[in-house]
Short mmCIF file of C-alpha atoms in Angstrom, two decimals:
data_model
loop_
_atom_site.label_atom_id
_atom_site.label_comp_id
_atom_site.label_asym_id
_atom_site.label_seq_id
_atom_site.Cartn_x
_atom_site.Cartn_y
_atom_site.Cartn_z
CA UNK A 225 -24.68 14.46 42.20
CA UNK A 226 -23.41 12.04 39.71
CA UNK A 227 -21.62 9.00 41.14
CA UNK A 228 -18.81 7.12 39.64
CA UNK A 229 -16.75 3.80 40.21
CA UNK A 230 -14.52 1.96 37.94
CA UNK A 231 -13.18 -1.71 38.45
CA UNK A 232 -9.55 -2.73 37.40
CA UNK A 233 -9.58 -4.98 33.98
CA UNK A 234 -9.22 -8.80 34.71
CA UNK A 235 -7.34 -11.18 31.87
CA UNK A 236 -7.93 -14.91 32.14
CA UNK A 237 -5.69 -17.19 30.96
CA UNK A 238 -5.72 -20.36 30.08
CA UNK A 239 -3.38 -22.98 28.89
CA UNK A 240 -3.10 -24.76 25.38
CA UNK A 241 -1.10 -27.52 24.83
CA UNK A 242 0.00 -25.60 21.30
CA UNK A 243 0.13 -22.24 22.69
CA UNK A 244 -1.66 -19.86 24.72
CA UNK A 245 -5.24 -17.62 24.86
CA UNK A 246 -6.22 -15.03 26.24
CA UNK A 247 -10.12 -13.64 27.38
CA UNK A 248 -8.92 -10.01 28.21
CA UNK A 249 -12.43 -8.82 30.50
CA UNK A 250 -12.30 -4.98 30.61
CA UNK A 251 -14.74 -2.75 32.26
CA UNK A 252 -15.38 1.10 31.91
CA UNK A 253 -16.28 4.09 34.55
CA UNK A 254 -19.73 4.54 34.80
CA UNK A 255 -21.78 7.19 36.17
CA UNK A 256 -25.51 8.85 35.99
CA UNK A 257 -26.18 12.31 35.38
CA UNK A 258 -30.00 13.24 35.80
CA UNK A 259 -30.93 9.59 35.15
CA UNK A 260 -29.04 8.96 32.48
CA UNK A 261 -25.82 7.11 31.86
CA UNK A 262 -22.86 8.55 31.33
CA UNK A 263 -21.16 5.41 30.14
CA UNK A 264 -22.51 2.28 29.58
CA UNK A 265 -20.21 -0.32 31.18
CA UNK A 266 -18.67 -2.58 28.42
CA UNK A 267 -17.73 -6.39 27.91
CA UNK A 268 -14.68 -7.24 25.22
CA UNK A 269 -13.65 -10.64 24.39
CA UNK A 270 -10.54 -11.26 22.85
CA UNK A 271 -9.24 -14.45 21.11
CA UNK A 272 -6.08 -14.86 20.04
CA UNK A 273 -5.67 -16.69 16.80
CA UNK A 274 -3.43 -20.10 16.96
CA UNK A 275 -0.44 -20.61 14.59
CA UNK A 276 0.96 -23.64 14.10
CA UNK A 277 2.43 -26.65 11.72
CA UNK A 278 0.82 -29.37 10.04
CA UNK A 279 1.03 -31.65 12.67
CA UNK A 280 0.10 -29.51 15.20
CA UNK A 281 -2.96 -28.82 12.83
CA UNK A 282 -3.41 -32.54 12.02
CA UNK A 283 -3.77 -32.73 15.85
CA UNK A 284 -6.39 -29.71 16.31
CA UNK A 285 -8.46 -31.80 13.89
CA UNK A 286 -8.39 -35.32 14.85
CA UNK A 287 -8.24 -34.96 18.40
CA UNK A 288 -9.59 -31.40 19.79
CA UNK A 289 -12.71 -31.60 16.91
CA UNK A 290 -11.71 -28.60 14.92
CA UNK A 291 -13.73 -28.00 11.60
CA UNK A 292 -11.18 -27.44 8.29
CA UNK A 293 -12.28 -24.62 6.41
CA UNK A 294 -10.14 -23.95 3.15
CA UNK A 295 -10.26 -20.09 2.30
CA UNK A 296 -8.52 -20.86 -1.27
CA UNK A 297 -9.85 -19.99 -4.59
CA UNK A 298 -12.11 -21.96 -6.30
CA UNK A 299 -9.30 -23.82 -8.41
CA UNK A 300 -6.81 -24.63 -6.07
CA UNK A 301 -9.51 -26.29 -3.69
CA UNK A 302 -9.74 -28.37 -6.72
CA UNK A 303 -6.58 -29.39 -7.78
CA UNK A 304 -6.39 -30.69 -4.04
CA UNK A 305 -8.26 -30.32 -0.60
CA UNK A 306 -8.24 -32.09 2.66
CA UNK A 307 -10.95 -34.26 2.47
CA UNK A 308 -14.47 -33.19 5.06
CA UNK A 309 -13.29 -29.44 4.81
CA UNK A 310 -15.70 -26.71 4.09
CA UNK A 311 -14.97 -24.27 1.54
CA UNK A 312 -15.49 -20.32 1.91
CA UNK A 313 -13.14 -18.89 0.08
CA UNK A 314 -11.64 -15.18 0.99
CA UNK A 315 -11.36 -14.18 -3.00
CA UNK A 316 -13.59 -15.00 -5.73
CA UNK A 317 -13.28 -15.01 -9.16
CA UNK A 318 -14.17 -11.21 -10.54
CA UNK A 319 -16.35 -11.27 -13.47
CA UNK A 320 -17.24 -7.68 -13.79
CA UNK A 321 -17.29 -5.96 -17.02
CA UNK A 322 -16.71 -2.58 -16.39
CA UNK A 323 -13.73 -0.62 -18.37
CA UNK A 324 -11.39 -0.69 -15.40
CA UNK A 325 -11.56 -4.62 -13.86
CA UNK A 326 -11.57 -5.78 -18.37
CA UNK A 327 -8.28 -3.71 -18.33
CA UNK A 328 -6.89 -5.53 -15.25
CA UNK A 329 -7.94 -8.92 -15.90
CA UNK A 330 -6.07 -8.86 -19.74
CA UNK A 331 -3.45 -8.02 -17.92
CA UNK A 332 -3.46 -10.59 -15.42
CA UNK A 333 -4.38 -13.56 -17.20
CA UNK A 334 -1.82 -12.11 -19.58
CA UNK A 335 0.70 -12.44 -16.74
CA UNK A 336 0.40 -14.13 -13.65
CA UNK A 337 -3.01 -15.79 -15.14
CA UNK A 338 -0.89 -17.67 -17.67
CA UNK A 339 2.49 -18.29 -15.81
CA UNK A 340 0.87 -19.25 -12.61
CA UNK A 341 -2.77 -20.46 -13.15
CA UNK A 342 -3.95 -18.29 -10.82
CA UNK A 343 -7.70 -16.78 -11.70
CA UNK A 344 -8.38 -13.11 -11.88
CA UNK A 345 -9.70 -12.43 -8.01
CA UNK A 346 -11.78 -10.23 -6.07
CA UNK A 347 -12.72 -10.11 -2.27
CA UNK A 348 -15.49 -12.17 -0.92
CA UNK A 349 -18.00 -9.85 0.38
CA UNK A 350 -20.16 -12.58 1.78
CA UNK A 351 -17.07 -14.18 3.15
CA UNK A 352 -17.81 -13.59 7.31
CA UNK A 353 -21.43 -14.07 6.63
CA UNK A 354 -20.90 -17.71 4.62
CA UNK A 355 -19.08 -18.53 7.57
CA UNK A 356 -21.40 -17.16 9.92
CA UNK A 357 -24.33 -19.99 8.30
CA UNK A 358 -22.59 -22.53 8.95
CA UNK A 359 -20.56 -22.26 12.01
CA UNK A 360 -21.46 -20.47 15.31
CA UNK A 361 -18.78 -18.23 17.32
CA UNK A 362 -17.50 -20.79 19.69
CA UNK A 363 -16.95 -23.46 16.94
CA UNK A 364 -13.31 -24.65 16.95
CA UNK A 365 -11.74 -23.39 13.32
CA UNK A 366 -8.75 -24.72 11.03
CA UNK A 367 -8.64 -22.07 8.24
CA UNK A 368 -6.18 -23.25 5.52
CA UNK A 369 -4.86 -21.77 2.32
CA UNK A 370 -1.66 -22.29 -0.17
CA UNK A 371 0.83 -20.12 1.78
CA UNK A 372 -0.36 -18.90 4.98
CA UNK A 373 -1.42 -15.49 3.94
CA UNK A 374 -5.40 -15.55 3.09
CA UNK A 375 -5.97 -17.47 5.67
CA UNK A 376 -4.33 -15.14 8.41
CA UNK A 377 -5.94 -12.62 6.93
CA UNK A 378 -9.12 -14.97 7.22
CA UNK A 379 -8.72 -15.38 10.50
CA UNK A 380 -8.41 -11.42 11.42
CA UNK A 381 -12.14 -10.95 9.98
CA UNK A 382 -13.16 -13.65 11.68
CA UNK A 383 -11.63 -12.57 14.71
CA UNK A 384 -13.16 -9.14 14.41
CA UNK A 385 -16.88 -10.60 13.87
CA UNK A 386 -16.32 -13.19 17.25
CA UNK A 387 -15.11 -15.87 16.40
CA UNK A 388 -13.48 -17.18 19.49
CA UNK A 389 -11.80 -20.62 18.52
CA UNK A 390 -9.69 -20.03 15.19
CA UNK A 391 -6.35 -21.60 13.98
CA UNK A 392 -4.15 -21.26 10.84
CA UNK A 393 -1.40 -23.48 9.59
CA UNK A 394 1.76 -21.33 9.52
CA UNK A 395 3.20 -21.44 6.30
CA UNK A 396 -0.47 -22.75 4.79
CA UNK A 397 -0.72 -26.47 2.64
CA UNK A 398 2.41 -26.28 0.60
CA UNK A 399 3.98 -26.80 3.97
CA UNK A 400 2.01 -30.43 4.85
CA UNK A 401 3.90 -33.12 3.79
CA UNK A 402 2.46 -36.07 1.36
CA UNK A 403 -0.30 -37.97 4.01
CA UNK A 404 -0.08 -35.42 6.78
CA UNK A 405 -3.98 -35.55 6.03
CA UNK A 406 -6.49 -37.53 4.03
CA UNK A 407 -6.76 -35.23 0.50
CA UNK A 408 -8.66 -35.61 -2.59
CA UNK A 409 -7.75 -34.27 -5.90
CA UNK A 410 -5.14 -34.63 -9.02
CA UNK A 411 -2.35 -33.13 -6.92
CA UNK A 412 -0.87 -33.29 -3.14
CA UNK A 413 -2.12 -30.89 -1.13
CA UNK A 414 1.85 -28.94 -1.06
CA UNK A 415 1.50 -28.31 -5.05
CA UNK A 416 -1.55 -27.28 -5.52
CA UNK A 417 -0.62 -23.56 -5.93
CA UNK A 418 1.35 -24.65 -9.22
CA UNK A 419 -0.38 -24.65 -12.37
CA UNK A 420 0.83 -22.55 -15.55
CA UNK A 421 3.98 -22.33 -17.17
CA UNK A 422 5.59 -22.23 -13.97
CA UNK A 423 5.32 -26.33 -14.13
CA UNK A 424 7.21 -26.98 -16.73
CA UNK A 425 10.08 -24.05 -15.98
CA UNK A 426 12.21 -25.92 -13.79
CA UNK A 427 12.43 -25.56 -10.00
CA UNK A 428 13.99 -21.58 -10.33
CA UNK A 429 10.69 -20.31 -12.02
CA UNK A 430 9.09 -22.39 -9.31
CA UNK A 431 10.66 -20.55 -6.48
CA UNK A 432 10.38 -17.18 -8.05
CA UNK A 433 6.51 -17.48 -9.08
CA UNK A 434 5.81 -18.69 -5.18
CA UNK A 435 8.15 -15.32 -3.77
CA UNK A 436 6.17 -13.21 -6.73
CA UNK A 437 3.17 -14.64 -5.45
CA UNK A 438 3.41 -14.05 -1.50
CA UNK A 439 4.21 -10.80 -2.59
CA UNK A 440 1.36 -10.10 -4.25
CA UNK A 441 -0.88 -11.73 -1.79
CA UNK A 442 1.01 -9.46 1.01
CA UNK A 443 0.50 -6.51 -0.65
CA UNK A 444 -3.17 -7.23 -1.11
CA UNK A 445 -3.72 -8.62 2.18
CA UNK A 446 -1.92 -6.06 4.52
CA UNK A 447 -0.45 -3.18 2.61
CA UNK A 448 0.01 -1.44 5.56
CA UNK A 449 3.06 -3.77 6.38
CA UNK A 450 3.64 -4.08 2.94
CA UNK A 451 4.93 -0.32 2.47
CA UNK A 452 7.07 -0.65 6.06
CA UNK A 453 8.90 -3.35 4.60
CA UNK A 454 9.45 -1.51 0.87
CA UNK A 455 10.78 1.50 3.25
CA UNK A 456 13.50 -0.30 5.24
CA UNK A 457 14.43 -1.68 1.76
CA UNK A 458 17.52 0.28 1.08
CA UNK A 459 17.49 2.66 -1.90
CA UNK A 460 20.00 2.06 -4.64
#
């Protein structure tokens, strides 16, 4: 006769002076049948992820020893970084030359390549493995990017693959004020995202290529969301 018991799931919490996590335990019935298991009995860890503003992130770094890494693409990290980050970034630049991605990227560099410096992109595949070689699961995480976007959706893979310790500045590094943290490069850390025409268009065009751009990262990133939002847009 198979026997069975099940025990109630326990979440630990535990206090952060910039928010709260969570360990959520649970545990699953489990029985044997002939000598073998029905179930085996199952261990999940859950992290949440930390949001929170430059000086809360300046914080997480200099005092609570959390490692910067800058998810950007390869030419904003240079226009301007924090300085001792480590760069893995979610998108690089796609160089394939198949019919379809030469199609796309005349298009793009013919658009937002030109008005906004941005490079023709693909995802990292090696992204949660480059990460992976350098840092284990419990190491303390600051991912950073231009507007908050990559590196949330940083943080979710990371989260997925166990990463335990992982925070994100809210609104990303055009957000951090001039000396929030120690940068290197020809810009401040807040303007890095603007290259392109969009720098000599007046502060409109600025405002617009940053909206056109979250867009475009937020349809990438999480279309999901994305097409909730387009359907509570109302129709004209």
């Amino acid at each position: 006769m198979a026997g069975f018991g099940c025990c109630s799931p326990a979440i630990l919490s535990s206090p952060s002076n910039l928010g709260t996590s969570q360990l959520v335990l649970k545990t699953y019935r489990g029985g044997i049948v002939k000598g073998k298991p029905l179930r085996r009995r199952a261990l999940g860890i859950k992290a949440e992820v930390e949001f929170v503003n430059a000086e809360e992130a300046k914080k997480l770094v200099a005092v609570d020893g959390y490692a910067v890494v800058d998810v950007r693409d390869r030419t904003q990290f240079e226009r301007a970084r924090i300085k001792q980050c480590f760069h893995v970034p979610l998108f690089i630049e796609n160089k394939d030359n198949d019919l379809g991605t030469i199609v796309k990227r005349t298009v793009h560099n013919n658009f937002s390549g030109l008005f906004f410096g941005l490079p023709f992109t693909k995802p990292n595949p090696e992204f949660v493995q480059s990460v992976r070689t350098q840092f284990s699961p419990e190491s303390k995480l600051l991912l950073v990017c231009q507007e908050g976007l990559r590196s949330a959706a940083a943080a979710q893979k990371l989260e997925q693959a166990g990463f335990q310790n992982i925070a994100c500045i809210t609104s990303g590094l055009q957000s951090v004020k001039p000396g929030t943290f120690d940068s290197v490069g020809s810009k401040e850390l807040k303007d890095a995202g603007k290259a392109g025409l969009i720098t000599i268009q007046g502060k409109i065009s600025a405002v617009l290529g940053t909206v056109l751009i979250c867009a475009l990262l937020l349809i990438t990133l999480f279309p999901d969301q994305a097409e909730k939002i387009l359907q509570m847009t109302p129709a004209s």
